[in-house]
Short mmCIF file of C-alpha atoms in Angstrom, two decimals:
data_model
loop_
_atom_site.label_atom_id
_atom_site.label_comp_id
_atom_site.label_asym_id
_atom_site.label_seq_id
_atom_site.Cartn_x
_atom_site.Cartn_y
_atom_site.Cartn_z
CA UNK B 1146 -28.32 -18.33 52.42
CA UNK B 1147 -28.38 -14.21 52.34
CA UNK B 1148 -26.65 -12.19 49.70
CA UNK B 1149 -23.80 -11.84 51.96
CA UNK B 1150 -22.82 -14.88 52.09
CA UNK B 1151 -23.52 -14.78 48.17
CA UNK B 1152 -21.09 -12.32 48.15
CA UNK B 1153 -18.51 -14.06 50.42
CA UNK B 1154 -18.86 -17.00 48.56
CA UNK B 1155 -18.03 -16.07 44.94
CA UNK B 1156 -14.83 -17.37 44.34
CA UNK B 1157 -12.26 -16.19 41.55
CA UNK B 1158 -9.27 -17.47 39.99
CA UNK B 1159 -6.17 -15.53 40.75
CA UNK B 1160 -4.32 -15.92 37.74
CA UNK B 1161 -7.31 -13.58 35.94
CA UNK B 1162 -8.83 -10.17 35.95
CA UNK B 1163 -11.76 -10.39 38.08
CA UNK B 1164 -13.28 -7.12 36.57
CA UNK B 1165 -15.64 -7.00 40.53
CA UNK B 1166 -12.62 -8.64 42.33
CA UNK B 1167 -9.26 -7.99 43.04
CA UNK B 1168 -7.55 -9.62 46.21
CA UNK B 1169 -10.47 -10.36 47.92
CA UNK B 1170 -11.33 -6.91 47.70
CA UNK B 1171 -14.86 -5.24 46.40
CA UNK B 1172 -13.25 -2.83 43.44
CA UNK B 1173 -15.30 0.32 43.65
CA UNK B 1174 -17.05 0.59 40.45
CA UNK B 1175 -18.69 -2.55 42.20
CA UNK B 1176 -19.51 -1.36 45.53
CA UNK B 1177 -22.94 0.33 45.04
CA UNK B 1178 -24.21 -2.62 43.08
CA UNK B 1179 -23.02 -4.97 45.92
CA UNK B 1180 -24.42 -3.23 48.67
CA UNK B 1181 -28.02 -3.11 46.49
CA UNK B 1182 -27.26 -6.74 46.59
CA UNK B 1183 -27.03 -6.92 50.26
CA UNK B 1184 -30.67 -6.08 50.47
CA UNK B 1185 -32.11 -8.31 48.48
CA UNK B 1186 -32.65 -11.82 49.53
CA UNK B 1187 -31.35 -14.87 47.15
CA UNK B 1188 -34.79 -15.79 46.84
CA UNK B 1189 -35.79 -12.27 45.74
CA UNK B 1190 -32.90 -12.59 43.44
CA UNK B 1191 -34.18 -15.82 41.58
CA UNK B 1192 -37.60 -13.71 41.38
CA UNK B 1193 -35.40 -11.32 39.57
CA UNK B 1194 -33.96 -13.64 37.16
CA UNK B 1195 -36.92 -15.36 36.43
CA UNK B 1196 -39.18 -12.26 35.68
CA UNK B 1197 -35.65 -11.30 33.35
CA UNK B 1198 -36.70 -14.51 31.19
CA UNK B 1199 -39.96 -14.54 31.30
CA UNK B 1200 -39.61 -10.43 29.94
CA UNK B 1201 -37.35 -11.34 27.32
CA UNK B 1202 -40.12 -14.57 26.56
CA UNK B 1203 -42.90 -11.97 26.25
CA UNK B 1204 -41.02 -9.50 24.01
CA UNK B 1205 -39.70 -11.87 21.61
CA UNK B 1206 -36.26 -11.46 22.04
CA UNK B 1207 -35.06 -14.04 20.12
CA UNK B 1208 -32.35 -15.49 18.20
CA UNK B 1209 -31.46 -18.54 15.69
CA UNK B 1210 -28.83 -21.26 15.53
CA UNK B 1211 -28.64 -22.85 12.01
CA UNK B 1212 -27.15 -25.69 13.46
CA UNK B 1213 -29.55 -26.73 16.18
CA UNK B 1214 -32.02 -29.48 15.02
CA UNK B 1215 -33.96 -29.46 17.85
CA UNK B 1216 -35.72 -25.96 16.53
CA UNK B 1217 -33.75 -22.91 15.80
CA UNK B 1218 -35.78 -19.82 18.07
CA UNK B 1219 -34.25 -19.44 20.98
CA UNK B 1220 -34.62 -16.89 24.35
CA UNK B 1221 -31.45 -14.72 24.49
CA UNK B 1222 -30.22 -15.98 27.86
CA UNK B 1223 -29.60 -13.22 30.16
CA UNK B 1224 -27.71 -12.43 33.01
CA UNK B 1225 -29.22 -9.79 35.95
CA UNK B 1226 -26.00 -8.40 37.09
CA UNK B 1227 -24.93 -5.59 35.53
CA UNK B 1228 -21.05 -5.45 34.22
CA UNK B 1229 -19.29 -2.16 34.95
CA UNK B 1230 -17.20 0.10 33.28
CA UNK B 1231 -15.83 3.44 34.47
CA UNK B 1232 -15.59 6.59 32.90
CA UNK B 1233 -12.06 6.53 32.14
CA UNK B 1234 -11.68 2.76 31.06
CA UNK B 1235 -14.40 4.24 28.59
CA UNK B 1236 -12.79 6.65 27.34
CA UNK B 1237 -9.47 5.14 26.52
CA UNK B 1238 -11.59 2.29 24.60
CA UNK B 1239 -13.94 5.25 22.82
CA UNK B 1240 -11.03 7.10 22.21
CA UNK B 1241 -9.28 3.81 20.84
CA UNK B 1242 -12.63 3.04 18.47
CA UNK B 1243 -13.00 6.40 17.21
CA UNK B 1244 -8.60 6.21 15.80
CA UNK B 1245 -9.40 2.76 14.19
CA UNK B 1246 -12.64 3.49 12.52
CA UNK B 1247 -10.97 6.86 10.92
CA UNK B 1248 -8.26 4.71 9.68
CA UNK B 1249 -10.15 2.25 8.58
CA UNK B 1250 -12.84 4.33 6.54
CA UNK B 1251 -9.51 5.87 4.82
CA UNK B 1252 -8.55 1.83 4.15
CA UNK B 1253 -11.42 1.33 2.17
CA UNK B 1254 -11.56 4.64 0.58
CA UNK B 1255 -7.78 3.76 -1.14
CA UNK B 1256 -8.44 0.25 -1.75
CA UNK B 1257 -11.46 0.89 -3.86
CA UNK B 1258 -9.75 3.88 -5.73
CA UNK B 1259 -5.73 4.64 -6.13
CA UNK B 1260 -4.56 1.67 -3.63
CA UNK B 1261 -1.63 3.52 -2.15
CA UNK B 1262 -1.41 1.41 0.52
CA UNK B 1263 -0.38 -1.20 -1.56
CA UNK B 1264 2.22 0.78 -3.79
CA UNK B 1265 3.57 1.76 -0.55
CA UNK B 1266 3.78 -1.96 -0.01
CA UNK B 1267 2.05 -1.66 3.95
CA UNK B 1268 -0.04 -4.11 3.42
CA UNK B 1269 0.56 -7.23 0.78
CA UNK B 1270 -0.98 -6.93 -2.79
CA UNK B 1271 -1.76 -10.75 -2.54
CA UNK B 1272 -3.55 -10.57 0.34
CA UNK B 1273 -6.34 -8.09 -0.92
CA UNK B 1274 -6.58 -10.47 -3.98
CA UNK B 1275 -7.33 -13.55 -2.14
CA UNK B 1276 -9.64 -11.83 0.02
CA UNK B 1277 -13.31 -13.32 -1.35
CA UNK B 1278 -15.09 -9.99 0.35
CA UNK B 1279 -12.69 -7.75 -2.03
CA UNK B 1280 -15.39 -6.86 -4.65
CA UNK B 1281 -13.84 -5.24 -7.53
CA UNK B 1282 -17.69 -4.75 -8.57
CA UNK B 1283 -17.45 -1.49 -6.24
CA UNK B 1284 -14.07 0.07 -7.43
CA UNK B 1285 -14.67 3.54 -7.76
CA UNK B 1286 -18.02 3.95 -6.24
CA UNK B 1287 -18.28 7.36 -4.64
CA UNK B 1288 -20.07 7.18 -1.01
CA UNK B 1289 -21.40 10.10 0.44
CA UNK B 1290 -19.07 11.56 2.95
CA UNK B 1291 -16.41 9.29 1.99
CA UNK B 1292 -17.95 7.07 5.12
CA UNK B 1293 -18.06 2.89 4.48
CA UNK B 1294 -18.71 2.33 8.22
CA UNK B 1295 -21.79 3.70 8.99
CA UNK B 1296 -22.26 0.98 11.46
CA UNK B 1297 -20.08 -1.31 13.41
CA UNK B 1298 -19.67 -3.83 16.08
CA UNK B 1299 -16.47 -3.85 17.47
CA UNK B 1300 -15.18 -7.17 19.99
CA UNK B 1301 -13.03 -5.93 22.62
CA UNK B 1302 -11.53 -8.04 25.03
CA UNK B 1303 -9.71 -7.81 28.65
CA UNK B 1304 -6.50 -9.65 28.92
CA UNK B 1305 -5.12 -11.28 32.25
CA UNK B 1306 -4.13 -7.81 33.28
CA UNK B 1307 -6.96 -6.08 32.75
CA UNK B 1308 -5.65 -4.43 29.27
CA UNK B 1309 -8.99 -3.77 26.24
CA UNK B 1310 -7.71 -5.55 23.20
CA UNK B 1311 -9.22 -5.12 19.64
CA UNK B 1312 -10.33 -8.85 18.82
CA UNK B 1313 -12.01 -8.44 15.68
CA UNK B 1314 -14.20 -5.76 13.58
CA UNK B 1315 -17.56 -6.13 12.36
CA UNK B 1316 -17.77 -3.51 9.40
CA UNK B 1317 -20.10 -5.39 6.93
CA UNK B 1318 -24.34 -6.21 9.18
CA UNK B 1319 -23.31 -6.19 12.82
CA UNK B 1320 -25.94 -6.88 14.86
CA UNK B 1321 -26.43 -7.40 18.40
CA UNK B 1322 -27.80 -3.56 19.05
CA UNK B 1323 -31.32 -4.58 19.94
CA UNK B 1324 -29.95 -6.79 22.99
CA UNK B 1325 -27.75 -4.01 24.03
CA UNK B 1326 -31.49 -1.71 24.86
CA UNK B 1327 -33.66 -4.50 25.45
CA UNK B 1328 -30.73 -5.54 28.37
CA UNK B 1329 -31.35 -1.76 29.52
CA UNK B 1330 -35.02 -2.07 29.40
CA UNK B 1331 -34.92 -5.46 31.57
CA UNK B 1332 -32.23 -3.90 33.85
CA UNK B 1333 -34.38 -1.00 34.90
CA UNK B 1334 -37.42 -3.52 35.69
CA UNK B 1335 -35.53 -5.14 38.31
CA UNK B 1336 -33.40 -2.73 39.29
CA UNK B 1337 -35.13 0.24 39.05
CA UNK B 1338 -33.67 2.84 41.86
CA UNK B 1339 -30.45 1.82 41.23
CA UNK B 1340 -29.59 2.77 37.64
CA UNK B 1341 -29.92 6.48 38.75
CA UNK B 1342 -28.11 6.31 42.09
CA UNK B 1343 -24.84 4.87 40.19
CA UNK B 1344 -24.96 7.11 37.60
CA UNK B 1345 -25.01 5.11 34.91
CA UNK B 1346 -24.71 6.93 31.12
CA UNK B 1347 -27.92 6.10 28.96
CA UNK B 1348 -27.63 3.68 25.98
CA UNK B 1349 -31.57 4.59 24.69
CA UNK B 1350 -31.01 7.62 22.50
CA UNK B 1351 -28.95 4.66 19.90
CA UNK B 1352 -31.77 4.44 17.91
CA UNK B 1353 -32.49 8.62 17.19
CA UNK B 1354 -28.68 8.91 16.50
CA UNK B 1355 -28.84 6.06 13.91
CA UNK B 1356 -31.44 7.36 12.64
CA UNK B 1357 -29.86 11.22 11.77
CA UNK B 1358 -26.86 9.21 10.53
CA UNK B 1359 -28.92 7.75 8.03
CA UNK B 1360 -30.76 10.74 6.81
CA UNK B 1361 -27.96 13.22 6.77
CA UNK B 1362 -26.64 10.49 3.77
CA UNK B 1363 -29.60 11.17 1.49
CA UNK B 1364 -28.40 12.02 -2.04
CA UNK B 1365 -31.59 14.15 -2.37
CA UNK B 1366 -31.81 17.77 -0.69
CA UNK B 1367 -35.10 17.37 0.46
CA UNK B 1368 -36.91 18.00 4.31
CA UNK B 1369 -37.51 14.36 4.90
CA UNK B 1370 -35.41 11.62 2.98
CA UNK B 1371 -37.17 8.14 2.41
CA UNK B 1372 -35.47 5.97 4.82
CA UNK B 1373 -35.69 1.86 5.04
CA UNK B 1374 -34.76 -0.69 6.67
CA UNK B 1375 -33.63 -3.46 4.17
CA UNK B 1376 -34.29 -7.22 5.96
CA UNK B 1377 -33.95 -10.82 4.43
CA UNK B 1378 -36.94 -11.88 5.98
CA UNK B 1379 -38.32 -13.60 8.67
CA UNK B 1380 -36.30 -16.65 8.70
CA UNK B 1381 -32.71 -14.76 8.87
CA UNK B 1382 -31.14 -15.24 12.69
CA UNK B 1383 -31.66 -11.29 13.16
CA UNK B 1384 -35.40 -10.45 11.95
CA UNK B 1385 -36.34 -9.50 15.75
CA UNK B 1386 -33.25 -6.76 16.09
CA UNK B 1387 -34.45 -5.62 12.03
CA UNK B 1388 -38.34 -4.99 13.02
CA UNK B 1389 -36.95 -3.61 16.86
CA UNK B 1390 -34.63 -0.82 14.88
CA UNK B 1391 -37.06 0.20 12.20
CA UNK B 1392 -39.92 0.37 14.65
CA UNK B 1393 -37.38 2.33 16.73
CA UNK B 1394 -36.72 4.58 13.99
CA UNK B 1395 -40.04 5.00 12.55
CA UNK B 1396 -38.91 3.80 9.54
CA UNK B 1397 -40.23 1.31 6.92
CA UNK B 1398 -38.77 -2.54 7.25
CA UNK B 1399 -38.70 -3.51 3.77
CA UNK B 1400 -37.71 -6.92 1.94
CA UNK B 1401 -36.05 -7.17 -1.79
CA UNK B 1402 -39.54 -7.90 -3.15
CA UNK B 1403 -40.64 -4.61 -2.13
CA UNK B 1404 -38.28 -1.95 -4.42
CA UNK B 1405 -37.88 -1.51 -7.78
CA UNK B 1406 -35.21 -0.07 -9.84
CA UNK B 1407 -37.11 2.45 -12.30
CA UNK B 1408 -34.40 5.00 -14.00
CA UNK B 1409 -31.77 3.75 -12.21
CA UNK B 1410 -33.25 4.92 -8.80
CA UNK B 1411 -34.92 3.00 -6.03
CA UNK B 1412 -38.60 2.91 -5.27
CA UNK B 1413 -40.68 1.39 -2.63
CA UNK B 1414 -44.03 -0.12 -3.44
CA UNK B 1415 -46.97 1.12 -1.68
CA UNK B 1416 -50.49 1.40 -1.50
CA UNK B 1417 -50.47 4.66 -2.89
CA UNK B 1418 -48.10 4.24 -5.51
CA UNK B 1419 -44.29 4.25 -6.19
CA UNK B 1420 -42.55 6.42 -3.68
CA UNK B 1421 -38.38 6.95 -4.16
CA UNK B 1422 -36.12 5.70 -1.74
CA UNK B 1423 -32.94 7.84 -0.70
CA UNK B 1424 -31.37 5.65 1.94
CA UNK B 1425 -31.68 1.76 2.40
CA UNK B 1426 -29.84 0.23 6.21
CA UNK B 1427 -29.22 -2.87 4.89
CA UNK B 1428 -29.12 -5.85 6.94
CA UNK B 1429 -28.52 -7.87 3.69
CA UNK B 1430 -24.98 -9.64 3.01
CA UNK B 1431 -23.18 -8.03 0.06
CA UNK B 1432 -23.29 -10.85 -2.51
CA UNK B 1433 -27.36 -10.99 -2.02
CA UNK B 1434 -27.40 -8.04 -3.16
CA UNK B 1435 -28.24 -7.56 -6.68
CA UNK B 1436 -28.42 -10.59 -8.45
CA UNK B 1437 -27.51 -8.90 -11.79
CA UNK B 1438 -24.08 -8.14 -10.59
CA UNK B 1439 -23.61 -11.01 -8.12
CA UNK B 1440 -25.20 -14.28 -6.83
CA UNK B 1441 -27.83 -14.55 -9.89
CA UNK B 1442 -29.76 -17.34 -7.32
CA UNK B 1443 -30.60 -13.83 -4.94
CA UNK B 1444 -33.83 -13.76 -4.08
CA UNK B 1445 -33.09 -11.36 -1.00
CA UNK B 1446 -31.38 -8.25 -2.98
CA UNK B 1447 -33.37 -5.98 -5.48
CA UNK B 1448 -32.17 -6.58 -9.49
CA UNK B 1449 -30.38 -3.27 -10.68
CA UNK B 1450 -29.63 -1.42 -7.04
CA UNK B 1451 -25.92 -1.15 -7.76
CA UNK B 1452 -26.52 0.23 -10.72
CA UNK B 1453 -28.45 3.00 -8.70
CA UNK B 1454 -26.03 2.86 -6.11
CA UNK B 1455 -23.05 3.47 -8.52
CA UNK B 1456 -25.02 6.64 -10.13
CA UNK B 1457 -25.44 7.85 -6.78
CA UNK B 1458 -28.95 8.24 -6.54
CA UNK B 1459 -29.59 5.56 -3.02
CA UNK B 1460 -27.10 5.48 -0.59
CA UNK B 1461 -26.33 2.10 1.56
CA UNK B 1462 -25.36 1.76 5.20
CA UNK B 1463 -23.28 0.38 5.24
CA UNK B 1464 -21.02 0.32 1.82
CA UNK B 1465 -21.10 -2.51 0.02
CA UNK B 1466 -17.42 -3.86 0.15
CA UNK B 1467 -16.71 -3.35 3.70
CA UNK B 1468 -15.82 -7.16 4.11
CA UNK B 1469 -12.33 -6.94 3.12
CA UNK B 1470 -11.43 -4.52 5.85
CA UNK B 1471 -13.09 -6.98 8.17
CA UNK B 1472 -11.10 -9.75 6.89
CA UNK B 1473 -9.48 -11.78 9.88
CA UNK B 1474 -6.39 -11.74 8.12
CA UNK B 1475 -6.40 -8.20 6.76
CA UNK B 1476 -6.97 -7.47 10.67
CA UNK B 1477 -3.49 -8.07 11.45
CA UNK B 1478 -2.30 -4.83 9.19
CA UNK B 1479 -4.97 -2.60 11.10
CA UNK B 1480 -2.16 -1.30 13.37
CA UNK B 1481 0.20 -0.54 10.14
CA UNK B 1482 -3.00 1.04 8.78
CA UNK B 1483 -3.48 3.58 11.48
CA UNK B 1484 0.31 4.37 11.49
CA UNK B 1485 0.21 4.86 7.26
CA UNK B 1486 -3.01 6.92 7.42
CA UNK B 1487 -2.81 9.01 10.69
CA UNK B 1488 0.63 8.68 11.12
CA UNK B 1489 -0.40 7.86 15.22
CA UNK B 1490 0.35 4.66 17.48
CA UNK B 1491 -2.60 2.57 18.40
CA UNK B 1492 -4.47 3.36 21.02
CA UNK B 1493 -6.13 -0.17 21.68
CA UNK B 1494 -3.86 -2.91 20.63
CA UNK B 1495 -4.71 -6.23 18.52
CA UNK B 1496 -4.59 -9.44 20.01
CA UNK B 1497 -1.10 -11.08 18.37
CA UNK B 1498 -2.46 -12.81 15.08
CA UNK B 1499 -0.37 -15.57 13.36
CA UNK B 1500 -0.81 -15.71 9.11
CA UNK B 1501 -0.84 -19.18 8.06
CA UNK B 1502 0.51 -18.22 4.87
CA UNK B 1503 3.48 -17.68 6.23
CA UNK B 1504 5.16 -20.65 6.49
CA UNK B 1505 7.53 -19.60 9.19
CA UNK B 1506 4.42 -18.26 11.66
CA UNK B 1507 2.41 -21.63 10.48
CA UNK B 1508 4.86 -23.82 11.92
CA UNK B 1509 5.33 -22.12 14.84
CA UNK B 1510 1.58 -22.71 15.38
CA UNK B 1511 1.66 -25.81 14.46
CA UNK B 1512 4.09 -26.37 17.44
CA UNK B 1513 2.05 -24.72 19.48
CA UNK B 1514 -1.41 -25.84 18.84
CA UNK B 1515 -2.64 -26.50 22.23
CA UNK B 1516 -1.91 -22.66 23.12
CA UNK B 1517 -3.73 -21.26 20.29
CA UNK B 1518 -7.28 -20.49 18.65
CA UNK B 1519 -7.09 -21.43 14.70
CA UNK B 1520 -10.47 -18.98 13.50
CA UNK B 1521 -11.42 -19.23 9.48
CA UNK B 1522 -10.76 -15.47 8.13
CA UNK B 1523 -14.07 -15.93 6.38
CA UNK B 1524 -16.36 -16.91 9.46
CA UNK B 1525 -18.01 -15.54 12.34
CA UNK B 1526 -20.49 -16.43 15.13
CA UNK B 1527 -18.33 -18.57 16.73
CA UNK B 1528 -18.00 -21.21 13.80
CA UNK B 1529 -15.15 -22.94 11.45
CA UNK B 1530 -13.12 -22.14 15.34
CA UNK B 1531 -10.76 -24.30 17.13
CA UNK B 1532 -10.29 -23.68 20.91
CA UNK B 1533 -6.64 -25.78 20.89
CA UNK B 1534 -6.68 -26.26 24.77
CA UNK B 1535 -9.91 -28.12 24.51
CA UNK B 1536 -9.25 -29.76 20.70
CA UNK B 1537 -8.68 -34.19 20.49
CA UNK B 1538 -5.38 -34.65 18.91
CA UNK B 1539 -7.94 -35.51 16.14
CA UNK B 1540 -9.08 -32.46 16.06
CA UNK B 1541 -5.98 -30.85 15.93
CA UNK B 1542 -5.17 -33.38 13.00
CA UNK B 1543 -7.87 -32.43 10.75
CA UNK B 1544 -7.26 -28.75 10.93
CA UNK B 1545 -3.44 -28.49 10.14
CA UNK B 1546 -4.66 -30.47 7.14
CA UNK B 1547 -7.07 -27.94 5.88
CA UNK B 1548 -4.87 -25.15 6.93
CA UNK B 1549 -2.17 -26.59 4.65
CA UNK B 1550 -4.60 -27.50 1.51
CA UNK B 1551 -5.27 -23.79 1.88
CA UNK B 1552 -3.40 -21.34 4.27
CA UNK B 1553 -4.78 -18.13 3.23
CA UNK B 1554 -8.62 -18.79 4.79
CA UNK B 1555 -6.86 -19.49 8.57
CA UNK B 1556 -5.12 -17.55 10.88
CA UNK B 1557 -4.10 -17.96 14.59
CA UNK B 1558 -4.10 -16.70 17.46
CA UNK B 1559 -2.72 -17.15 21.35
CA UNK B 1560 -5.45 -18.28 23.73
CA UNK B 1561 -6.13 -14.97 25.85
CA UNK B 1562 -7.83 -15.82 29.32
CA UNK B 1563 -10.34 -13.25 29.19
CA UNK B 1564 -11.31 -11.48 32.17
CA UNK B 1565 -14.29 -12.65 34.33
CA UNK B 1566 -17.23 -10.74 35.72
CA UNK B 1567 -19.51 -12.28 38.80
CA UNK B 1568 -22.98 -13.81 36.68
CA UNK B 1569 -25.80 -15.32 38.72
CA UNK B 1570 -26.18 -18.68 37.92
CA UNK B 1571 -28.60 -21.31 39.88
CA UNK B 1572 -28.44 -19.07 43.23
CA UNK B 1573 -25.32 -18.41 43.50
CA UNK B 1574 -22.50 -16.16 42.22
CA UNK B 1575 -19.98 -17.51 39.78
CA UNK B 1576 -16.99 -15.46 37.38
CA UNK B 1577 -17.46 -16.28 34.08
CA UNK B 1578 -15.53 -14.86 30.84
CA UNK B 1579 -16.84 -11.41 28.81
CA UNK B 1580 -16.33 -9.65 25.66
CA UNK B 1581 -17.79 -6.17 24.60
CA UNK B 1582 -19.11 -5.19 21.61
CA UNK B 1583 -19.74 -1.30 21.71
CA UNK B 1584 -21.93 -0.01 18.89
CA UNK B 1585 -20.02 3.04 16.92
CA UNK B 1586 -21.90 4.81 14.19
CA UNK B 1587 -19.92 7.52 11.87
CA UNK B 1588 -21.55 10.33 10.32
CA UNK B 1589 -20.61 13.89 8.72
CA UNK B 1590 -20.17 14.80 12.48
CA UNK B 1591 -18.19 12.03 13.04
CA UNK B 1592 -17.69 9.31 15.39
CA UNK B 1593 -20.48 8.38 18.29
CA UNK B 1594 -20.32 5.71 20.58
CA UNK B 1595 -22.91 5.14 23.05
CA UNK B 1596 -21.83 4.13 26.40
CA UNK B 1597 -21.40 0.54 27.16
CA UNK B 1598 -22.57 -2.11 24.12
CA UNK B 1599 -23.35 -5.84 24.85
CA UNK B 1600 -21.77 -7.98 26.85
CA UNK B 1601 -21.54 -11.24 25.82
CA UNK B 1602 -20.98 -14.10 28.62
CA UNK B 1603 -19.71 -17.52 28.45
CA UNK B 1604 -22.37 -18.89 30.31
CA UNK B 1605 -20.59 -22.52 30.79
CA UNK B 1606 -18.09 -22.52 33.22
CA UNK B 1607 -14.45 -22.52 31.90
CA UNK B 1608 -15.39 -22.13 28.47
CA UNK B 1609 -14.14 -18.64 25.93
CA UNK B 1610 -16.99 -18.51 23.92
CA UNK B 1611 -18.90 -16.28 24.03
CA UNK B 1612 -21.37 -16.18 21.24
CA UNK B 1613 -24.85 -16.97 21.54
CA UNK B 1614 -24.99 -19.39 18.30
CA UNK B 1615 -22.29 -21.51 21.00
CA UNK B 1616 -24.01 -21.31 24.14
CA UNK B 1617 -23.54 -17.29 25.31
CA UNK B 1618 -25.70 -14.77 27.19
CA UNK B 1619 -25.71 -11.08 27.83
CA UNK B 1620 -25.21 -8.80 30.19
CA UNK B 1621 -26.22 -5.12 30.66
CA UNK B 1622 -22.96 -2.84 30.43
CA UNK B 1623 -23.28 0.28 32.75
CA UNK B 1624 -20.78 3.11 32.01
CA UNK B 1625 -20.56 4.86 35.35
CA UNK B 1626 -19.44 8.15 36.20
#
């Protein structure tokens, strides 16, 4: 069989948006990389996918699942065909990132200071309360810049009509960046002319303009700030993206063990003595921290850093206390939050979200379980999820009774058919469902975004899940003018 008939042969469903695809029809963002296709034989192609792995084997690009017994290091699974994006889908989403990020730096700005929004009644008094990432340890912590987002992962999704939707925010240690290059990287290894004649924007400059971020927040006026990289070790599902970035950065990848508090500022061990930290990326979950101040069991976080952090002499990226604006309940109110602080509409909607402390929304769901995905407000990865369309009646059962021993840790949502991108899978070309994650970083200078992000596939057929902890891959994501 010859890509052609690869081509000819890739079958979609019409009742979703085919993001290559529409009524049998090649959509033009598409066309160059199909007709590269066309000279390629299928058996070059499995070449292709197999020296893909076998890169991704030798670099170490892994990731771990906490729940697999069989041995938790796996490959990233990767896919060889590129998903594309044009310029102006791009810039409505960037445009869309950049309005939600402002609003929600102003969120967390007022609800760890005067908490207007809440006088003003926008967003429920109860519901910040209940929130378990609300840390009233950080209330009136000044941040340089007023910026709590230094670094976030947003999930966008394509609806049946081919509309981005917000599906969740990833304020606190998103991660995923490292895949996003090391996808480039792979990308121009098999396809190496091609890149250049589809003018695709570059994603490899991520790294320098993370790294500026991070030294324009040093507290200290001084040349070059001490910048590090702040990991829980080898074991924690991430290390490989942690050493990637700070060898990316040139920067040092420190664990807790390695700073002291002296004065109340941070210092980094070394063979030549104590040296002062000014800026700590931490890839550490809040309540790690500092175990003076919270879990007193840490043996990740460094004894005394808030302390520092409070006095202003270390800054973190990101703030500590970012959770509760990631909440998946407090989500819901991000639209009211962009109206109350920027007085503007939404430029990329949320996906319609259900509270389950609301009794008249909860039964509605519970009506409608089979339609909907029931998602814990306090998990991510792809856990504490039920997919209703593919839940036992059992299931179903034993989640209506948690959500009604305690409401406020569930919401819902409607089951969106996301759109589908061609993926090559066992020699042949099959549509499978995507999300995007584009990487934003905000700085004094504001918002940057670099073109594309990862995009994660749900490698089994039929399935929404996308996450690599349930089964997922990656794509490459070419922005293309």
């Amino acid at each position: 069989m010859n890509s052609e008939t690869l081509i000819q042969n890739y079958h979609t469903n019409p009742a979703l948006f085919d993001e290559m695809q529409q009524n049998g029809e090649i959509r033009i963002p598409y066309q160059k990389l199909m007709e590269a296709l066309r000279t390629h034989s299928i058996d070059e192609l499995k070449l292709k996918d197999k020296l893909a792995a076998e890169l991704f084997m030798n670099q170490g690009i892994t990731f771990t699942v906490y729940s697999d017994n069989a041995g938790i290091e796996r490959i990233f699974p990767f896919d060889i065909l590129p998903r594309i994006i044009t310029a102006a889908e791009w810039d409505h989403v960037e445009k869309g990132i950049t309005q939600r990020l402002k609003a929600l730096n102003l969120f967390l700005k007022d609800i760890y200071s005067e908490q207007q929004i809440i006088k003003d009644k926008v967003i429920p008094a109860e519901l910040i309360a209940s929130c378990q990432h609300y840390l009233r340890e950080v209330a009136g912590i000044k941040v340089p810049h007023d910026i709590y987002v230094h670094i976030s992962g947003i999930d966008l999704i394509r609806g049946e009509d081919g509309t981005f939707y917000i599906l969740e925010d990833n304020l606190r240690t998103p991660s995923g960046v490292s895949y996003m290059l090391e996808n480039r990287e792979v990308t121009k290894r098999l396809f190496p002319d091609l890149l250049a004649k589809a003018n695709v924007r570059m994603v490899n400059n991520y790294p320098l303009l993370l790294h500026n971020n991070l030294m324009a927040l040093s507290p200290r006026a001084v040349s070059k700030p001490t910048v590090v990289l702040l990991t829980p070790g080898v074991y924690n599902s991430a290390y490989y993206e942690h050493t990637f970035l700070a060898r990316q950065m040139g920067i040092q990848l420190v664990e807790g063990r390695d700073l002291v508090i002296d004065n109340h500022k941070v210092y980094m061990k070394t063979t030549g003595g104590l040296q002062q930290v000014d800026v700590i990326y931490r890839r550490i979950d809040d309540e790690f921290m500092d175990p003076l101040l919270f879990r007193p069991d840490s043996m990740l976080g460094v004894p005394g850093i808030m302390g520092a952090y409070r006095k202003g002499t270390v800054a973190l990226a990101n703030a500590v206390g970012n959770g509760v604006a990631d909440d998946k309940a407090v989500y819901a109110y991000v639209p009211a939050m962009i109206k109350y602080y920027l007085n503007e509409e939404p430029i990329l909607q949320n996906v319609p979200t259900y509270q389950m402390s609301n009794e008249d929304e909860r039964k509605h769901v519970f009506d409608n379980m089979h339609k909907m995905v029931v998602k814990r407000t306090n998990q991510s990865g792809g856990y504490g999820m039920l997919m209703g369309n593919k839940a036992t009646d059992e299931e179903i059962r034993l989640f209506k009774n948690e959500i009604e021993k305690n409401p406020r840790e569930f919401i819902a949502q409607p089951i969106i058919q996301l759109s589908t991108v061609p993926c090559f899978i066992d020699g042949q070309l099959k549509a499978r469902h995507v999300d995007l994650r584009p990487y934003a970083l905000c700085g004094p200078d504001g918002v940057k975004i670099v073109p594309g992000g990862l995009t994660r596939v749900a490698l089994k057929e039929g399935s929404l899940v996308v996450n690599s902890s349930q089964g997922g891959g990656s794509k490459d994501t070419w922005v293309i003018d």
